[in-house]
Coordinates of C-alpha atoms in Angstrom, one line a residue:
X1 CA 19.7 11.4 -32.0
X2 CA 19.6 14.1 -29.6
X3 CA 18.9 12.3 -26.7
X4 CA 22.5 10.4 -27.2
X5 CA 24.0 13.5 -27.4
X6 CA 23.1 14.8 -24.3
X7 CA 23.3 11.8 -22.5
X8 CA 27.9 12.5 -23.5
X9 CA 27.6 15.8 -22.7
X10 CA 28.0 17.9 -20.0
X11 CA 24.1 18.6 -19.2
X12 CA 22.9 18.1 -15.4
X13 CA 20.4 14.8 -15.3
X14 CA 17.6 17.6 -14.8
X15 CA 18.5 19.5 -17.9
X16 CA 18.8 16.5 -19.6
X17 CA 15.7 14.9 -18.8
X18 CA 13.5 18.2 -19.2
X19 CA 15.2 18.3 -22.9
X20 CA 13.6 14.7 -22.9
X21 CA 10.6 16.3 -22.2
X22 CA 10.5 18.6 -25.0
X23 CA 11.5 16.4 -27.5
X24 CA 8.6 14.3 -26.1
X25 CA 6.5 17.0 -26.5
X26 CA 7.0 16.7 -30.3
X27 CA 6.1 13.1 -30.1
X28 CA 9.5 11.9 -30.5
X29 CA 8.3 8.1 -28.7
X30 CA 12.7 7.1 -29.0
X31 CA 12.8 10.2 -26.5
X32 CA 9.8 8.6 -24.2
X33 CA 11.8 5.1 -24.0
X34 CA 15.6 7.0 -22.8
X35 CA 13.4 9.0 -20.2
X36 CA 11.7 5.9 -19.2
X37 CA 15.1 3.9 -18.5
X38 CA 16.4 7.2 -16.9
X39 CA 13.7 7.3 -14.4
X40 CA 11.7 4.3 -13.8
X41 CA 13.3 2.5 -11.2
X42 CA 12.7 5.9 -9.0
X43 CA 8.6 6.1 -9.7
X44 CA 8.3 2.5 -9.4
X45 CA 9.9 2.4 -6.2
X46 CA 7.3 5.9 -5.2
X47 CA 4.6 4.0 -6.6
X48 CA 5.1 1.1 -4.6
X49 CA 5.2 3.1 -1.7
X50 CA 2.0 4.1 -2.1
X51 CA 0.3 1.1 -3.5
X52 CA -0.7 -2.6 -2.0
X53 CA 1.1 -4.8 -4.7
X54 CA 3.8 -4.7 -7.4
X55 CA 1.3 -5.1 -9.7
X56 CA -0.6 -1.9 -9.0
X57 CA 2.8 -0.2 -9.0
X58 CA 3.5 -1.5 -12.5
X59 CA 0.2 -0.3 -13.8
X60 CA 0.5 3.4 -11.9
X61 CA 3.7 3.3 -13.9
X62 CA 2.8 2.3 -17.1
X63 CA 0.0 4.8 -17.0
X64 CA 2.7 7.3 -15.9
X65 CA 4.3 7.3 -18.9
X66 CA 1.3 7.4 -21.0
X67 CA 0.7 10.3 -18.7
X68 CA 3.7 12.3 -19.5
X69 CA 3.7 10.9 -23.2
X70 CA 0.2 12.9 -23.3
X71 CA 0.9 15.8 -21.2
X72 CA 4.9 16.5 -22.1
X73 CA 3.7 19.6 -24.3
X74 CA 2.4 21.5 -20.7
X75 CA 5.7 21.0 -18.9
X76 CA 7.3 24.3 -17.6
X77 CA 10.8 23.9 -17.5
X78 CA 11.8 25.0 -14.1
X79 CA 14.6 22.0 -13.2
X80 CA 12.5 19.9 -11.5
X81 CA 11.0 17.6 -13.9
X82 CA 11.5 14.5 -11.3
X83 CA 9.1 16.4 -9.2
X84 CA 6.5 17.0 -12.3
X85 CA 6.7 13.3 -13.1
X86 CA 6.3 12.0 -9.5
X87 CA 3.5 14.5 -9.2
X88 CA 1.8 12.1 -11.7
X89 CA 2.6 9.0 -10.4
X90 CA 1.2 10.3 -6.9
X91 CA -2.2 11.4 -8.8
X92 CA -2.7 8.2 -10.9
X93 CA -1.7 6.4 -7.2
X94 CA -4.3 8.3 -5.2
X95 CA -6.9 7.7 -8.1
X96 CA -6.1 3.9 -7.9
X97 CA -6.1 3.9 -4.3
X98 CA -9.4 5.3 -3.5
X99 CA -11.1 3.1 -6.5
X100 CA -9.7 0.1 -4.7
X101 CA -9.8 1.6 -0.8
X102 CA -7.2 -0.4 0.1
X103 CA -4.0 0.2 2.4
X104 CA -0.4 -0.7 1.7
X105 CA 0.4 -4.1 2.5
X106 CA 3.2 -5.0 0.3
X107 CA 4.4 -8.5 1.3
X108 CA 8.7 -9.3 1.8
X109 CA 8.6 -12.1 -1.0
X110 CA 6.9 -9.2 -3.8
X111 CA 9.8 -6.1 -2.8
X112 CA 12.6 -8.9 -2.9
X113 CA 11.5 -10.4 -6.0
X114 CA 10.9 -7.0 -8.3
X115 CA 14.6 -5.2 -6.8
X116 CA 16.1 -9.1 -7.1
X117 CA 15.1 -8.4 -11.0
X118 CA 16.3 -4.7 -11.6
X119 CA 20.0 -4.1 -12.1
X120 CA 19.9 -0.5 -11.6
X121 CA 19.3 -1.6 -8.0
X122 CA 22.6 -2.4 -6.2
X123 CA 22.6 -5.6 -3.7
X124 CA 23.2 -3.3 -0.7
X125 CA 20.3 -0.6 -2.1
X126 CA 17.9 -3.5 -2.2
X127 CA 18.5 -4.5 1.7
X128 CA 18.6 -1.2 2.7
X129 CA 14.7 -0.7 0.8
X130 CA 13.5 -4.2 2.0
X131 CA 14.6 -3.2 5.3
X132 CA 12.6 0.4 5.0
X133 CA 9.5 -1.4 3.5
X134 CA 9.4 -2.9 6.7
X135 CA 9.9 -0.6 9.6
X136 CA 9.0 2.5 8.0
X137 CA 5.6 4.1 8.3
X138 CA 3.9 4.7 4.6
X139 CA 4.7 8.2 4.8
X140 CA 8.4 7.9 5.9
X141 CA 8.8 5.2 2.9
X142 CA 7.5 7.8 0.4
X143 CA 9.5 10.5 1.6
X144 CA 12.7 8.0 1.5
X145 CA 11.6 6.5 -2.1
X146 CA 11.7 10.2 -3.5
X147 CA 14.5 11.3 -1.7
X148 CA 17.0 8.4 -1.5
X149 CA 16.0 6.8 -4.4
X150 CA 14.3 9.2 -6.8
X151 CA 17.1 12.2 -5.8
X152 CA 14.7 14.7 -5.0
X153 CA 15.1 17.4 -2.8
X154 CA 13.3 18.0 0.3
X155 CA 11.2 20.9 -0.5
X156 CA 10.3 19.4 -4.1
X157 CA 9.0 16.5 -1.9
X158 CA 6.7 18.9 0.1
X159 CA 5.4 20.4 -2.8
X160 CA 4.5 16.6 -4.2
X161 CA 3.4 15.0 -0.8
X162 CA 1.1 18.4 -0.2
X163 CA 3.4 18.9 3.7
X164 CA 5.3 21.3 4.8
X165 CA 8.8 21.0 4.2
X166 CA 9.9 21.0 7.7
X167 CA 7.6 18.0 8.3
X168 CA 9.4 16.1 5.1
X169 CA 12.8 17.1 6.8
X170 CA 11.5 16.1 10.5
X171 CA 9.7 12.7 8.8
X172 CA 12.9 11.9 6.9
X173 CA 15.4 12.4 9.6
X174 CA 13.2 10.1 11.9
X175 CA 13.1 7.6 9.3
X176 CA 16.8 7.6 8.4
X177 CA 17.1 7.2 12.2
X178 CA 15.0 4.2 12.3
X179 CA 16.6 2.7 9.8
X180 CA 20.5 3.0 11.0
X181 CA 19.2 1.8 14.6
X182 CA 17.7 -1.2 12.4
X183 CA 21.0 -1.9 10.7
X184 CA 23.1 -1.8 13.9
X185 CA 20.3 -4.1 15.9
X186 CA 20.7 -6.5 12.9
X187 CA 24.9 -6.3 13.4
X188 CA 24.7 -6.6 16.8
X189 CA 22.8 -9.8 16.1
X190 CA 25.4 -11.4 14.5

């Protein structure tokens, strides 16, 4: 399978997963499934930024896939297919969003239990994301989610979030901020 083979060689994870797409393209559904464990930790952890429960994330991300499944053919390679697939979570979140007209509210026991049960998610990641589901502001936990968790770059996340990129910089840098001054008031503490 192709997708094994580029998964051992030396392809960047961009090239690789936009050689996903194109074999997706083609309908190849084994090609759908390595993309999906490649990247759904990262747009369910956007999604949930943007939604009220775990559960609406879990649609928005099924639906994402069936999105890209669907749409894979009018992908335009230009290395950034992160940003094209987040752009579709974001959509199918908005959608969902102003069906319901409801705000984010995500409770403590719903973040622990979903990053308690993914394995791609490292003990000290999931702390560090309850911690930022807490203090940060939604926009700040989007721009962290794409950034941080997602590996997107800055300007990609303008393009996604519709915001200059100088406001993604500003809004990230005050949310990294907030976040370290949380860590060391929690150390201080004990």
């Amino acid at each position: 399978m192709l997708f094994m083979t580029l998964a051992t060689s030396e392809y960047s994870e961009a090239e690789t997963i936009e050689a996903l797409l194109a074999l997706i393209a083609r309908g190849d559904k084994a090609a759908l499934g390595e993309l999906y464990e490649r990247t759904h930790a990262a747009v369910f952890g956007f999604a949930m930024s943007m939604c009220s429960s775990p559960a609406d994330a879990e649609d928005i991300l099924h639906d994402t896939y069936l999105a890209v499944f669907s749409s894979a053919d009018s992908y335009k390679p230009k290395g950034k297919p992160m940003a094209w697939i987040m752009t579709i979570a974001k959509n199918l979140a908005r959608m969902r969003m102003r069906k319901a007209r409801r705000q984010l509210d995500i409770a403590d026991e719903d973040w622990g239990q979903y990053l308690t049960a993914k394995d791609a998610v490292s003990p000290d990641e999931r702390i560090l994301l309850q911690t930022a589901m807490k203090i940060l502001s939604d926009t700040q936990q989007q721009i962290v989610m794409l950034h941080a968790v997602a590996g997107i770059k800055h300007r990609e996340i303008a393009a996604i979030l519709d915001m200059p990129t100088a406001t993604v910089l500003s809004k990230y840098s005050r949310a990294i901020k907030k976040l370290r001054t949380a860590m060391e008031d929690n150390r201080n503490e004990r």
